[in-house]
C-alpha cells in the first residue's frame, strides 16, 4: 500500500520483553529489547512512528513509562510456535498495523514480508554450538533464509557480525554493529551501606567473586566452579556467588562441601536491585 503521509510506521515485536505467568525478570534479549523501546520512546522525529506488537495470553509489560508511551498492538493468543506462525501467515499484523517496517529484535521469527523487516541477531550460537543451541536444523535453515531475504541486520558486536557473515552467508554491508549499552537506571555505583545490607539479606559476605550466567553448556559455568575450587585449595579466602537458576543436581552434589561451608552461594530468582548490589560488592566478576 502507498501512503500519502511522509511518516512511516515501524512495528517492533516485543514478545521477548513481555512477562508471562510466573515470570519475574527478563532474560538478556528481553532486557536489550526493553532498552530499545525506552530509547525509541524518547526519540523526537516526524518521519517515524513506533508501535509495539505482542502476542501472549496473560502477558504484561515489565513496568510502565516507555511501554505506555507508544501504541501497542496486542493479540491475546497462546504463544506457541504454531499459533504465532498461523497469525503471521494470516497477515494479522499487516492488516491491523499496516506497518512500513517490521523489527524483529530476538534473532529469528517467521515473517510475512522479509523485505520490509530489520532483524537483530545477537549471536549465531546455533551454528557454533549446535548441540546446546536453542534451536535445531530447521531453526538454522530458517535463520539463514530470513537473514538472506530481510532488509537489514543489526547485531551487538563485531565478533557476532563476523559470525553472521560466515555462517548465514550474507554480505558484510548488510550487517550493522550497534554495541549494547548499560541501563544506568538499573546499574550504578550505589552507597556501600545499601550494598552490604542487601548482601547480608542474600547471605553473602565480602570478599567474594560473582558469576552471572545460565546453565547451557556454551556458557561453561561449570568451569568457574572448578576454577574456584582450585582457588580455595591454593589458600584463597574469598567466596563465590553464582546466579544460576536450576543448577544441575550432580553439580550441586559435586560441590556440596563448598556450598555447605558457605564458600559457594547459589542464587536463582533475584531482583534488579539485588543484582546491582551483587555487582557493586564483588571483588571481581567471572564471565
Coordinates of C-alpha atoms in Angstrom, one line a residue:
X1 CA 0.0 0.0 0.0
X2 CA 1.1 3.5 -0.7
X3 CA 0.9 6.2 2.0
X4 CA 0.3 9.9 1.3
X5 CA 1.9 10.9 4.6
X6 CA 5.7 11.2 4.9
X7 CA 5.5 9.5 8.3
X8 CA 6.5 5.8 8.3
X9 CA 5.2 3.3 10.8
X10 CA 7.8 0.9 12.4
X11 CA 6.3 -2.1 14.2
X12 CA 8.6 -3.6 16.9
X13 CA 8.0 -7.2 18.1
X14 CA 8.4 -7.1 21.9
X15 CA 7.4 -10.6 22.7
X16 CA 10.8 -11.2 24.2
X17 CA 10.2 -8.5 26.9
X18 CA 6.7 -9.4 28.0
X19 CA 6.5 -11.2 31.3
X20 CA 4.5 -14.4 31.2
X21 CA 2.7 -16.0 34.0
X22 CA 5.1 -16.8 36.8
X23 CA 8.0 -14.8 35.2
X24 CA 9.5 -12.1 37.4
X25 CA 12.5 -10.9 35.5
X26 CA 13.6 -10.5 31.9
X27 CA 16.5 -12.6 30.2
X28 CA 19.2 -10.8 28.3
X29 CA 17.4 -10.4 24.9
X30 CA 14.3 -9.2 26.8
X31 CA 16.4 -6.6 28.6
X32 CA 18.0 -5.4 25.4
X33 CA 14.6 -5.1 23.7
X34 CA 13.2 -3.1 26.7
X35 CA 16.1 -0.7 26.5
X36 CA 15.5 -0.3 22.7
X37 CA 11.9 0.6 23.4
X38 CA 12.9 3.0 26.1
X39 CA 15.3 4.8 23.7
X40 CA 12.8 5.0 20.9
X41 CA 10.1 6.4 23.1
X42 CA 12.3 9.4 23.7
X43 CA 13.2 9.8 20.1
X44 CA 11.9 13.1 18.5
X45 CA 11.1 12.5 14.9
X46 CA 8.3 13.4 12.5
X47 CA 9.5 10.8 10.0
X48 CA 8.9 7.7 12.1
X49 CA 6.1 6.4 14.3
X50 CA 6.8 3.4 16.5
X51 CA 4.3 0.8 17.5
X52 CA 4.8 -2.3 19.7
X53 CA 3.5 -5.7 19.0
X54 CA 3.0 -8.6 21.4
X55 CA 1.1 -11.9 21.3
X56 CA 0.6 -13.8 24.5
X57 CA -2.2 -14.7 26.8
X58 CA -1.8 -13.0 30.3
X59 CA 1.3 -11.2 29.3
X60 CA 2.3 -7.9 30.9
X61 CA 4.9 -5.3 30.4
X62 CA 7.9 -5.0 32.8
X63 CA 6.8 -1.6 34.2
X64 CA 5.2 1.4 32.7
X65 CA 6.9 4.5 31.3
X66 CA 8.3 3.9 27.9
X67 CA 5.9 1.0 27.2
X68 CA 2.9 3.2 27.9
X69 CA 4.3 6.0 25.7
X70 CA 4.0 4.0 22.5
X71 CA 0.9 2.5 20.9
X72 CA 0.6 -1.3 21.4
X73 CA -0.9 -3.9 19.2
X74 CA -1.7 -7.0 21.3
X75 CA -3.2 -10.3 20.2
X76 CA -4.2 -12.3 23.3
X77 CA -3.4 -15.7 21.7
X78 CA -1.3 -18.6 23.1
X79 CA 2.4 -18.0 22.5
X80 CA 3.1 -21.4 20.9
X81 CA 5.2 -21.5 17.7
X82 CA 2.2 -23.0 15.8
X83 CA -0.2 -20.1 16.8
X84 CA 2.5 -17.5 16.1
X85 CA 3.1 -19.0 12.7
X86 CA -0.6 -19.0 11.9
X87 CA -1.0 -15.3 12.9
X88 CA 1.9 -14.4 10.6
X89 CA 0.6 -16.4 7.7
X90 CA -2.8 -14.9 8.0
X91 CA -1.2 -11.4 7.9
X92 CA -3.0 -10.2 11.0
X93 CA -0.1 -7.8 11.9
X94 CA 0.0 -6.3 8.5
X95 CA -3.8 -5.9 8.3
X96 CA -4.1 -4.4 11.8
X97 CA -0.9 -2.3 11.9
X98 CA -0.3 -1.5 8.2
X99 CA 3.4 -1.0 9.1
X100 CA 6.1 0.1 6.7
X101 CA 8.9 -1.6 8.6
X102 CA 8.9 -4.6 11.0
X103 CA 11.7 -5.0 13.5
X104 CA 12.4 -8.5 15.0
X105 CA 14.9 -8.0 17.9
X106 CA 15.2 -11.6 19.0
X107 CA 17.3 -13.5 16.5
X108 CA 14.6 -15.2 14.4
X109 CA 10.9 -15.3 13.5
X110 CA 8.8 -16.3 10.6
X111 CA 7.7 -13.0 8.8
X112 CA 5.3 -12.4 6.0
X113 CA 7.4 -9.7 4.2
X114 CA 11.1 -10.2 4.9
X115 CA 11.9 -7.3 2.5
X116 CA 10.2 -5.0 5.0
X117 CA 11.9 -6.5 8.0
X118 CA 15.0 -5.5 10.0
X119 CA 16.4 -8.3 12.1
X120 CA 18.6 -8.1 15.2
X121 CA 20.7 -11.2 15.5
X122 CA 22.5 -11.4 18.9
X123 CA 24.7 -14.4 18.1
X124 CA 24.9 -17.5 15.9
X125 CA 25.3 -20.0 18.7
X126 CA 23.1 -22.5 16.9
X127 CA 25.8 -22.8 14.3
X128 CA 28.8 -22.6 16.7
X129 CA 27.3 -24.9 19.4
X130 CA 24.7 -26.9 17.5
X131 CA 24.2 -29.4 20.4
X132 CA 23.4 -26.8 23.0
X133 CA 21.9 -24.0 20.9
X134 CA 18.3 -23.0 21.3
X135 CA 17.1 -24.5 18.0
X136 CA 17.8 -27.3 15.6
X137 CA 18.4 -27.9 12.0
X138 CA 15.1 -26.4 10.9
X139 CA 15.8 -23.3 13.0
X140 CA 19.2 -22.9 11.4
X141 CA 17.7 -23.2 7.9
X142 CA 15.0 -20.6 8.8
X143 CA 17.5 -18.2 10.2
X144 CA 19.8 -18.4 7.2
X145 CA 16.8 -17.9 4.9
X146 CA 15.5 -14.9 6.8
X147 CA 19.0 -13.3 7.1
X148 CA 19.4 -13.6 3.3
X149 CA 16.0 -12.1 2.5
X150 CA 15.5 -9.4 5.2
X151 CA 16.2 -5.7 4.5
X152 CA 19.0 -5.3 7.1
X153 CA 20.6 -7.0 10.1
X154 CA 21.7 -5.4 13.4
X155 CA 24.0 -7.1 15.9
X156 CA 25.7 -6.2 19.2
X157 CA 29.4 -6.8 18.5
X158 CA 32.0 -7.1 15.7
X159 CA 32.5 -10.7 16.7
X160 CA 28.8 -11.5 16.1
X161 CA 28.9 -9.6 12.8
X162 CA 31.8 -11.7 11.6
X163 CA 30.0 -14.9 12.6
X164 CA 26.8 -13.8 10.9
X165 CA 28.6 -13.1 7.6
X166 CA 30.3 -16.5 7.9
X167 CA 27.5 -18.8 9.0
X168 CA 24.5 -17.0 7.5
X169 CA 26.3 -16.2 4.2
X170 CA 25.2 -12.6 4.0
X171 CA 27.3 -9.7 2.6
X172 CA 29.2 -7.7 5.3
X173 CA 27.5 -4.4 4.3
X174 CA 24.1 -5.9 5.3
X175 CA 25.1 -6.1 8.9
X176 CA 25.4 -3.0 11.2
X177 CA 27.0 -3.3 14.7
X178 CA 25.2 -1.5 17.5
X179 CA 27.1 -2.2 20.8
X180 CA 24.9 -2.8 23.8
X181 CA 24.9 -0.1 26.4
X182 CA 24.2 -0.1 30.1
X183 CA 20.9 0.8 31.8
X184 CA 22.0 3.3 34.3
X185 CA 18.6 3.3 35.8
X186 CA 19.4 -0.3 37.0
X187 CA 23.2 -0.5 37.2
X188 CA 25.2 2.3 39.0
X189 CA 27.6 2.6 41.9
X190 CA 25.3 2.6 45.0
X191 CA 26.1 3.5 48.6
X192 CA 28.2 0.9 50.4
X193 CA 25.8 0.6 53.3
X194 CA 23.0 -0.4 50.9
X195 CA 25.2 -2.9 49.2
X196 CA 26.2 -4.5 52.5
X197 CA 22.6 -4.6 53.7
X198 CA 21.4 -6.4 50.5
X199 CA 24.3 -8.8 50.5
X200 CA 23.5 -9.7 54.1
X201 CA 19.9 -10.5 53.1
X202 CA 21.3 -12.8 50.4
X203 CA 23.7 -14.5 52.9
X204 CA 26.9 -13.2 51.1
X205 CA 30.0 -12.0 52.9
X206 CA 32.7 -9.8 51.4
X207 CA 35.1 -10.6 49.8
X208 CA 33.5 -12.7 47.0
X209 CA 33.6 -13.2 43.3
X210 CA 30.5 -13.1 41.1
X211 CA 29.4 -15.2 38.2
X212 CA 26.1 -14.4 36.5
X213 CA 25.1 -16.8 33.7
X214 CA 22.8 -19.5 32.6
X215 CA 23.4 -23.2 32.7
X216 CA 23.7 -24.0 29.0
X217 CA 26.9 -25.8 28.0
X218 CA 28.3 -23.0 25.9
X219 CA 28.5 -20.7 29.0
X220 CA 30.9 -23.1 30.6
X221 CA 29.8 -22.1 34.1
X222 CA 30.9 -25.5 35.4
X223 CA 34.5 -24.4 34.7
X224 CA 34.0 -21.4 37.0
X225 CA 33.1 -23.8 39.8
X226 CA 36.2 -26.0 39.1
X227 CA 38.5 -22.9 39.0
X228 CA 37.1 -21.7 42.3
X229 CA 37.8 -25.0 43.9
X230 CA 41.4 -24.7 42.8
X231 CA 41.5 -21.1 44.2
X232 CA 40.4 -22.4 47.6
X233 CA 42.9 -25.3 47.5
X234 CA 45.7 -22.7 47.0
X235 CA 44.6 -20.7 50.1
X236 CA 42.1 -18.3 48.6
X237 CA 39.9 -16.5 51.2
X238 CA 37.0 -15.2 49.1
X239 CA 33.7 -16.9 48.4
X240 CA 31.8 -17.3 45.1
X241 CA 28.3 -16.1 44.4
X242 CA 26.7 -17.9 41.4
X243 CA 23.5 -16.6 39.8
X244 CA 22.4 -19.8 38.1
X245 CA 18.7 -20.8 38.2
X246 CA 18.4 -24.6 38.1
X247 CA 22.0 -25.7 38.6
X248 CA 22.1 -29.5 37.9
X249 CA 21.9 -31.7 40.9
X250 CA 25.0 -33.5 40.0
X251 CA 27.0 -30.3 40.2
X252 CA 25.3 -29.3 43.5
X253 CA 26.4 -32.7 44.8
X254 CA 29.9 -32.5 43.5
X255 CA 30.4 -29.1 45.2
X256 CA 28.3 -29.8 48.3
X257 CA 31.4 -29.3 50.5
X258 CA 31.9 -25.7 49.3
X259 CA 28.2 -25.0 49.3
X260 CA 27.6 -26.3 52.9
X261 CA 30.7 -24.4 54.1
X262 CA 29.2 -21.1 52.8
X263 CA 32.1 -20.7 50.4
X264 CA 29.8 -21.1 47.3
X265 CA 26.4 -19.4 47.3
X266 CA 23.8 -20.3 44.7
X267 CA 21.3 -17.7 43.7
X268 CA 18.3 -18.0 41.4
X269 CA 15.4 -15.6 41.3
X270 CA 16.9 -12.2 42.3
X271 CA 15.6 -8.7 41.7
X272 CA 17.4 -6.0 39.7
X273 CA 18.3 -4.1 42.9
X274 CA 19.9 -7.3 44.3
X275 CA 21.8 -7.9 41.1
X276 CA 23.1 -4.3 41.2
X277 CA 24.3 -4.8 44.8
X278 CA 26.0 -8.1 43.8
X279 CA 28.0 -6.3 41.1
X280 CA 28.8 -3.4 43.3
X281 CA 30.1 -5.5 46.2
X282 CA 32.1 -8.1 44.2
X283 CA 35.9 -8.2 44.2
X284 CA 35.6 -9.3 40.6
X285 CA 33.2 -10.9 38.1
X286 CA 33.8 -14.0 36.1
X287 CA 32.5 -14.5 32.6

